[in-house]
Amino acid sequence: MTDIIIIGAGPAGMTAAIYARRAAKSVLVLEALSYGGQIINTPDIENYPVAAHISGFDFATKVYEQAQALGAEFKFEKALSVEDNGAEKIVRTAKNSYTAKAVIIATGSQNRKLGVENETKLVGRGISYCATCDGAFYRGKRVAVVGGGNTALEDALYLADIAEKVYLIHRRDSFRGEELTADALRARDNVELVLNSTVRELHFDKRLTSVTVADKAGNPREIEVSGLFVAVGRIPENSDFSAVLELDRAGYAVASENCRTKTPGVFVAGDNRVKDVRQLVTATADGAVAATEAIRFVNEH
Amino acid sequence: MAVLEVTGSNFNQEVLQSDVPVLVDFYATWCGPCKMLRPTLEQIAADRQDVKVIAVNIEDEDELADQYEVSAIPCVVLFKNGAEADRSVGLVPRDALEAML
């Protein structure tokens, strides 16, 4: 039996692995896709102490190498469930099941979809969830961003430097994102705010050609764009683990700053936990806290 | 086999005229998910003799990217008998790429 199984190899999970290995606990990290998590989409991290500039890929790779060098084992399998048998927790993947004394769930979140017909079909043909990845394809073209948080505002600003015109479609008349970024957007000649509006339809031939939005009164407006960048928030990846987690209405795992869940020996770390600030630095901090709690739990049981 | 870097000048020969199915990875150096996907493609290239794995840098080869209407990366296009048979966009697990074959 492994001492601590960590589900998710993002910044939170990999930091937890580093702490657990430094306490000489055996560690297995299970990851569905690749190490790094959401941070790999960030081309330049500027708010993490020590490194004034580092790409998300480089950051993730350094943390991965650090955890590996300390002896953490990584397996690229998607954890499908966590079962609590008291002293033994069972984590199942499609092909295997693993047992551990303690489990840290650090699965993060995934992009929320718009939920409009043909959205999935048009991914890669006009619909994108990553402006920094795909913005360059829209040089001199017309694009729209949907959302009102920091990601949406930053995406719109980023695209304003590349695209001929950027529409920012938001369902309210005020933004959740930082006022400074919103002001910067308002100052741009090629940015048009389409407020109190939601996307209703996507039009396409082979690729996206336009979107229909509707305001609160239901008045439709067709906007010609070849790209639509969706930034309407994230969904925590907790649904597979509801047997051992209490989830709030939005699906986040209920746990205080000590990262303990309703199940003794099961901890959460990172973006999938209820918290106010979801940043790289708070994810790694969670990893340290959750690992410390898990180490204590293993020592005491 | 390793992942072979291809340009517009040998795309026809390496991809369109290939006897075996070809997975073409359209990528860019600025794209983190593309870098994460590369080890998976290298594994497929190493493990499978019945498939060829090709990489196209869309910054250098924007004409190829345009021609195949690549507008989101990583984008892996499967070519069979000289024509597109399927494509996968985004960072996906190995199973998802092999399921296209």
Coordinates of C-alpha atoms in Angstrom, one line a residue:
Chain A
M1 CA 0.0 0.0 0.0
T2 CA 1.2 3.5 -0.9
D3 CA 1.3 6.1 1.8
I4 CA -0.2 8.9 -0.2
I5 CA -1.9 8.8 -3.6
I6 CA -2.2 12.2 -5.2
I7 CA -4.8 12.6 -8.0
G8 CA -3.8 15.3 -10.5
A9 CA -0.3 16.4 -11.5
G10 CA -0.9 20.1 -11.7
P11 CA 0.9 22.6 -9.5
A12 CA -1.1 21.6 -6.4
G13 CA -0.6 17.9 -6.8
M14 CA 3.0 18.0 -7.7
T15 CA 3.8 20.4 -4.8
A16 CA 2.1 17.9 -2.5
A17 CA 4.3 15.2 -4.0
I18 CA 7.4 17.2 -3.2
Y19 CA 6.4 17.7 0.4
A20 CA 5.3 14.1 0.9
R21 CA 8.5 12.7 -0.5
R22 CA 10.6 15.1 1.7
A23 CA 8.8 13.5 4.6
A24 CA 9.9 10.1 3.2
K25 CA 6.3 9.0 2.4
S26 CA 5.8 6.8 -0.6
V27 CA 3.9 8.8 -3.2
L28 CA 2.0 7.8 -6.3
V29 CA 0.7 10.6 -8.5
L30 CA -2.1 9.7 -10.9
E31 CA -2.7 12.0 -13.9
A32 CA -5.3 11.7 -16.6
L33 CA -3.5 13.7 -19.3
S34 CA -0.1 15.2 -18.8
Y35 CA 1.7 16.9 -15.9
G36 CA 1.3 20.6 -15.4
G37 CA -2.5 21.1 -15.5
Q38 CA -4.0 24.4 -16.6
I39 CA -0.8 26.4 -16.1
I40 CA 0.7 25.0 -19.3
N41 CA -1.6 27.2 -21.3
T42 CA 0.0 30.3 -19.8
P43 CA 2.8 31.6 -22.0
D44 CA 4.3 33.9 -19.4
I45 CA 3.9 33.7 -15.6
E46 CA 4.7 37.1 -14.1
N47 CA 3.3 36.9 -10.6
Y48 CA 5.0 33.9 -9.0
P49 CA 7.7 34.9 -6.5
V50 CA 11.4 34.4 -7.6
A51 CA 10.7 34.0 -11.4
A52 CA 9.9 37.4 -13.0
H53 CA 9.1 35.5 -16.2
I54 CA 8.6 31.8 -16.8
S55 CA 6.4 30.0 -19.2
G56 CA 3.7 27.7 -17.8
F57 CA 5.4 24.8 -19.6
D58 CA 8.8 25.5 -18.1
F59 CA 7.3 25.9 -14.6
A60 CA 5.4 22.6 -14.9
T61 CA 8.4 20.8 -16.2
K62 CA 10.7 22.0 -13.4
V63 CA 8.2 21.0 -10.7
Y64 CA 7.7 17.7 -12.4
E65 CA 11.4 17.0 -12.5
Q66 CA 11.8 18.1 -8.9
A67 CA 9.0 15.8 -7.7
Q68 CA 10.5 12.9 -9.8
A69 CA 14.0 13.5 -8.5
L70 CA 12.6 13.2 -5.0
G71 CA 11.2 9.8 -5.8
A72 CA 7.5 10.5 -6.5
E73 CA 6.1 7.9 -8.9
F74 CA 3.8 9.2 -11.7
K75 CA 1.3 7.1 -13.6
F76 CA -0.7 8.5 -16.5
E77 CA -4.1 7.0 -15.7
K78 CA -7.3 8.7 -15.0
A79 CA -8.6 8.2 -11.5
L80 CA -12.3 7.2 -11.7
S81 CA -13.2 6.9 -8.1
V82 CA -12.0 7.0 -4.5
E83 CA -13.4 4.6 -2.0
D84 CA -12.9 5.0 1.8
N85 CA -12.4 1.8 3.7
G86 CA -11.1 3.6 6.8
A87 CA -7.4 2.8 7.1
E88 CA -7.3 2.0 3.4
K89 CA -8.4 4.2 0.5
I90 CA -8.9 2.6 -2.9
V91 CA -8.4 4.6 -6.0
R92 CA -9.6 3.0 -9.2
T93 CA -8.6 3.7 -12.8
A94 CA -9.8 2.0 -15.9
K95 CA -7.3 -0.8 -15.7
N96 CA -6.0 -0.8 -12.1
S97 CA -6.9 -0.1 -8.5
Y98 CA -4.4 1.3 -6.1
T99 CA -4.5 1.5 -2.3
A100 CA -3.2 4.2 0.0
K101 CA -3.3 5.3 3.6
A102 CA -4.2 8.9 2.5
V103 CA -5.4 10.5 -0.7
I104 CA -5.0 14.1 -2.0
I105 CA -7.5 15.1 -4.7
A106 CA -5.9 17.9 -6.8
T107 CA -7.9 17.6 -10.0
G108 CA -8.3 21.2 -10.7
S109 CA -10.9 22.3 -13.2
Q110 CA -11.8 22.3 -16.9
N111 CA -13.1 24.9 -19.3
R112 CA -16.8 25.6 -19.0
K113 CA -18.5 25.2 -22.3
L114 CA -21.0 27.8 -23.6
G115 CA -23.6 25.2 -24.1
V116 CA -24.7 26.3 -27.6
E117 CA -25.5 23.9 -30.4
N118 CA -22.6 22.9 -32.6
E119 CA -20.0 24.3 -30.1
T120 CA -18.1 21.0 -29.9
K121 CA -18.2 20.4 -33.6
L122 CA -16.6 23.8 -34.2
V123 CA -13.7 23.5 -31.8
G124 CA -10.6 24.0 -33.9
R125 CA -12.8 25.5 -36.6
G126 CA -13.4 28.8 -35.0
I127 CA -14.2 28.0 -31.4
S128 CA -11.3 28.2 -29.0
Y129 CA -10.9 28.1 -25.2
C130 CA -7.3 29.4 -25.3
A131 CA -6.7 32.8 -26.7
T132 CA -2.9 32.7 -26.2
C133 CA -2.7 29.3 -28.0
D134 CA -4.9 30.2 -31.0
G135 CA -5.0 34.0 -31.2
A136 CA -2.3 34.1 -33.8
F137 CA -4.6 32.4 -36.3
Y138 CA -6.8 35.4 -36.3
R139 CA -4.4 38.1 -37.4
G140 CA -6.4 40.8 -39.1
K141 CA -9.7 39.0 -38.6
R142 CA -12.8 39.6 -36.6
V143 CA -13.2 37.7 -33.4
A144 CA -15.4 37.6 -30.3
V145 CA -14.7 36.8 -26.7
V146 CA -17.4 35.5 -24.4
G147 CA -17.2 36.1 -20.6
G148 CA -16.8 38.8 -18.0
G149 CA -14.0 37.6 -15.7
N150 CA -10.3 38.2 -15.8
T151 CA -9.6 35.6 -18.4
A152 CA -12.2 37.0 -20.8
L153 CA -10.9 40.6 -20.3
E154 CA -7.3 39.5 -20.7
D155 CA -8.1 37.4 -23.7
A156 CA -9.9 40.4 -25.4
L157 CA -7.0 42.7 -24.7
Y158 CA -4.5 40.1 -26.1
L159 CA -6.6 39.6 -29.2
A160 CA -7.0 43.3 -29.7
D161 CA -3.3 43.4 -30.6
I162 CA -3.8 40.7 -33.2
A163 CA -7.3 40.9 -34.7
E164 CA -8.9 43.6 -36.8
K165 CA -11.8 43.8 -34.4
V166 CA -12.7 42.2 -31.0
Y167 CA -16.3 41.9 -29.7
L168 CA -16.5 41.2 -26.0
I169 CA -19.8 39.5 -25.3
H170 CA -20.9 39.5 -21.7
R171 CA -24.3 38.6 -20.1
R172 CA -24.1 41.5 -17.6
D173 CA -23.3 45.2 -17.8
S174 CA -20.4 45.0 -15.3
F175 CA -17.4 42.8 -15.2
R176 CA -16.2 40.5 -12.5
G177 CA -12.6 40.9 -13.8
E178 CA -10.2 43.7 -12.8
E179 CA -11.3 47.2 -13.4
L180 CA -7.9 48.2 -14.7
T181 CA -8.1 45.6 -17.5
A182 CA -11.7 46.6 -18.3
D183 CA -10.6 50.2 -18.6
A184 CA -7.7 49.2 -20.9
L185 CA -10.3 47.5 -23.1
R186 CA -12.6 50.5 -23.2
A187 CA -9.7 52.6 -24.4
R188 CA -9.1 50.4 -27.5
D189 CA -10.6 51.5 -30.7
N190 CA -11.0 48.1 -32.1
V191 CA -12.9 46.6 -29.1
E192 CA -16.6 46.7 -28.9
L193 CA -18.4 45.7 -25.7
V194 CA -21.6 43.7 -26.3
L195 CA -23.2 43.8 -22.9
N196 CA -26.3 42.2 -21.4
S197 CA -26.0 39.7 -24.2
T198 CA -25.6 36.0 -24.6
V199 CA -24.6 33.8 -27.5
R200 CA -27.6 32.0 -28.9
E201 CA -26.5 30.5 -32.2
L202 CA -23.3 29.7 -34.1
H203 CA -23.3 30.0 -37.9
F204 CA -20.8 28.2 -40.1
D205 CA -20.1 26.7 -43.4
K206 CA -16.9 24.7 -43.0
R207 CA -15.8 27.0 -40.2
L208 CA -17.5 29.5 -37.9
T209 CA -18.8 32.5 -39.9
S210 CA -20.9 34.4 -37.4
V211 CA -22.7 34.3 -34.1
T212 CA -26.2 35.4 -33.1
V213 CA -26.4 37.1 -29.7
A214 CA -29.5 38.2 -27.9
D215 CA -29.9 41.0 -25.4
K216 CA -32.0 40.7 -22.2
A217 CA -35.2 41.7 -24.2
G218 CA -34.4 38.9 -26.6
N219 CA -33.5 41.1 -29.5
P220 CA -31.2 39.2 -31.8
R221 CA -28.0 40.6 -33.4
E222 CA -25.8 38.7 -35.8
I223 CA -22.1 39.4 -35.5
E224 CA -19.7 38.3 -38.2
V225 CA -16.6 36.7 -36.7
S226 CA -14.3 33.9 -37.7
G227 CA -13.2 33.2 -34.2
L228 CA -15.1 32.8 -30.9
F229 CA -13.0 32.6 -27.7
V230 CA -15.0 31.1 -24.8
A231 CA -13.9 32.3 -21.4
V232 CA -17.0 31.7 -19.2
G233 CA -15.3 30.2 -16.3
R234 CA -14.2 26.7 -15.2
I235 CA -15.9 23.6 -13.8
P236 CA -14.1 21.8 -10.9
E237 CA -13.3 18.2 -11.6
N238 CA -14.9 16.6 -8.5
S239 CA -17.9 14.8 -9.8
D240 CA -16.2 11.4 -9.8
F241 CA -15.3 11.8 -6.1
S242 CA -18.6 12.8 -4.6
A243 CA -18.5 9.7 -2.4
V244 CA -15.7 11.1 -0.3
L245 CA -16.2 14.8 -0.8
E246 CA -18.9 17.3 0.1
L247 CA -19.5 19.6 -2.9
D248 CA -21.0 23.0 -2.9
R249 CA -23.6 24.1 -5.4
A250 CA -20.9 25.0 -8.0
G251 CA -19.3 21.6 -7.5
Y252 CA -16.2 22.7 -5.5
A253 CA -15.0 20.5 -2.7
V254 CA -15.9 21.9 0.7
A255 CA -12.7 22.2 2.8
S256 CA -11.2 24.9 4.9
E257 CA -7.6 26.2 4.6
N258 CA -6.4 22.9 6.2
C259 CA -7.6 21.1 3.1
R260 CA -9.4 18.4 5.1
T261 CA -12.6 17.0 3.6
K262 CA -15.5 15.2 5.3
T263 CA -13.6 12.0 4.9
P264 CA -10.7 11.4 7.3
G265 CA -7.5 10.8 5.3
V266 CA -8.9 12.4 2.1
F267 CA -7.7 15.9 1.3
V268 CA -8.2 18.4 -1.5
A269 CA -5.7 20.9 -2.9
G270 CA -5.9 23.5 -5.6
D271 CA -8.6 24.9 -7.9
N272 CA -11.1 22.2 -7.1
R273 CA -11.4 23.4 -3.5
V274 CA -13.8 26.1 -2.2
K275 CA -11.7 29.2 -2.0
D276 CA -11.6 32.9 -2.9
V277 CA -8.3 33.1 -4.8
R278 CA -7.4 30.6 -7.5
Q279 CA -3.9 31.4 -8.5
L280 CA -0.7 29.4 -9.1
V281 CA 0.7 30.4 -5.8
T282 CA -2.5 29.4 -3.9
A283 CA -2.5 26.1 -5.7
T284 CA 1.1 25.3 -4.7
A285 CA 0.3 26.5 -1.1
D286 CA -2.6 24.1 -1.0
G287 CA -0.3 21.3 -2.1
A288 CA 2.0 22.0 0.8
V289 CA -0.9 22.2 3.3
A290 CA -2.7 19.1 2.1
A291 CA 0.6 17.1 2.0
T292 CA 1.4 18.2 5.6
E293 CA -2.1 17.1 6.7
A294 CA -1.8 13.8 4.8
I295 CA 1.7 13.1 6.3
R296 CA 0.3 13.7 9.8
F297 CA -2.7 11.5 9.1
V298 CA -0.4 8.7 7.9
N299 CA 1.9 9.0 10.9
E300 CA -1.1 8.9 13.3
H301 CA -2.8 5.9 11.8
Chain B
M1 CA 10.5 5.6 -35.8
A2 CA 10.9 9.1 -34.5
V3 CA 8.6 12.1 -35.1
L4 CA 9.7 13.6 -38.4
E5 CA 9.6 17.3 -38.9
V6 CA 8.2 18.1 -42.3
T7 CA 7.9 21.3 -44.4
G8 CA 5.9 22.4 -47.5
S9 CA 8.6 21.0 -49.8
N10 CA 8.3 17.4 -48.6
F11 CA 4.8 17.3 -47.2
N12 CA 3.5 15.7 -50.4
Q13 CA 6.0 13.0 -50.4
E14 CA 6.0 12.2 -46.6
V15 CA 2.3 12.6 -45.9
L16 CA 0.1 12.5 -49.0
Q17 CA 2.0 9.7 -50.8
S18 CA 2.6 7.6 -47.6
D19 CA 1.6 4.0 -47.8
V20 CA 0.7 4.0 -44.1
P21 CA -1.7 6.3 -42.2
V22 CA 0.0 9.5 -41.0
L23 CA -0.6 11.5 -37.9
V24 CA 0.4 15.1 -38.6
D25 CA 0.9 17.2 -35.5
F26 CA 0.4 20.9 -36.3
Y27 CA 2.2 22.8 -33.5
A28 CA 3.9 26.0 -32.5
T29 CA 6.7 26.7 -30.2
W30 CA 4.7 29.1 -28.1
C31 CA 2.0 26.5 -27.4
G32 CA 2.4 24.7 -24.1
P33 CA -0.2 22.0 -24.7
C34 CA 1.6 21.2 -28.0
K35 CA 4.8 20.6 -26.0
M36 CA 2.9 18.4 -23.6
L37 CA 1.4 16.4 -26.5
R38 CA 4.8 15.7 -28.1
P39 CA 5.9 12.8 -25.8
T40 CA 2.6 11.0 -26.5
L41 CA 3.3 11.3 -30.3
E42 CA 6.8 10.1 -29.8
Q43 CA 5.5 7.1 -28.0
I44 CA 3.1 6.3 -30.8
A45 CA 5.9 6.7 -33.3
A46 CA 8.2 4.4 -31.3
D47 CA 5.6 1.7 -30.6
R48 CA 3.7 1.5 -33.9
Q49 CA 5.2 0.4 -37.2
D50 CA 1.9 0.8 -39.0
V51 CA 1.7 4.5 -38.5
K52 CA 3.9 7.5 -39.4
V53 CA 4.1 10.5 -37.1
I54 CA 4.9 13.9 -38.7
A55 CA 5.3 17.3 -37.1
V56 CA 4.6 20.6 -38.9
N57 CA 5.6 23.9 -37.3
I58 CA 2.8 26.3 -38.2
E59 CA 5.0 29.4 -37.7
D60 CA 7.3 28.3 -40.4
E61 CA 4.7 26.5 -42.5
D62 CA 1.7 28.8 -42.4
E63 CA 0.7 27.8 -45.9
L64 CA 0.2 24.2 -44.8
A65 CA -1.7 25.4 -41.7
D66 CA -3.9 27.5 -44.0
Q67 CA -4.4 24.8 -46.5
Y68 CA -5.6 22.3 -43.9
E69 CA -7.6 25.0 -42.0
V70 CA -5.8 24.6 -38.8
S71 CA -7.0 27.3 -36.4
A72 CA -6.4 25.8 -33.0
I73 CA -3.4 23.9 -31.7
P74 CA -2.3 21.3 -30.9
C75 CA -4.1 19.9 -33.9
V76 CA -3.4 16.3 -35.0
V77 CA -4.7 15.5 -38.4
L78 CA -4.9 11.9 -39.6
F79 CA -4.2 11.3 -43.3
K80 CA -5.1 8.1 -45.1
N81 CA -4.3 7.6 -48.7
G82 CA -3.5 11.2 -49.2
A83 CA -6.6 12.7 -47.7
E84 CA -7.7 13.9 -44.3
A85 CA -9.6 11.1 -42.5
D86 CA -10.0 12.6 -39.0
R87 CA -8.6 15.2 -36.7
S88 CA -8.1 15.9 -33.0
V89 CA -7.8 19.3 -31.4
G90 CA -6.3 20.0 -28.0
L91 CA -4.3 18.1 -25.5
V92 CA -5.7 14.6 -25.5
P93 CA -4.6 11.2 -24.1
R94 CA -2.9 8.6 -26.3
D95 CA -6.0 6.5 -26.4
A96 CA -7.9 9.3 -28.1
L97 CA -5.3 9.7 -30.9
E98 CA -5.0 5.9 -31.4
A99 CA -8.8 5.7 -31.6
M100 CA -8.7 7.7 -34.8
L101 CA -6.5 5.2 -36.5

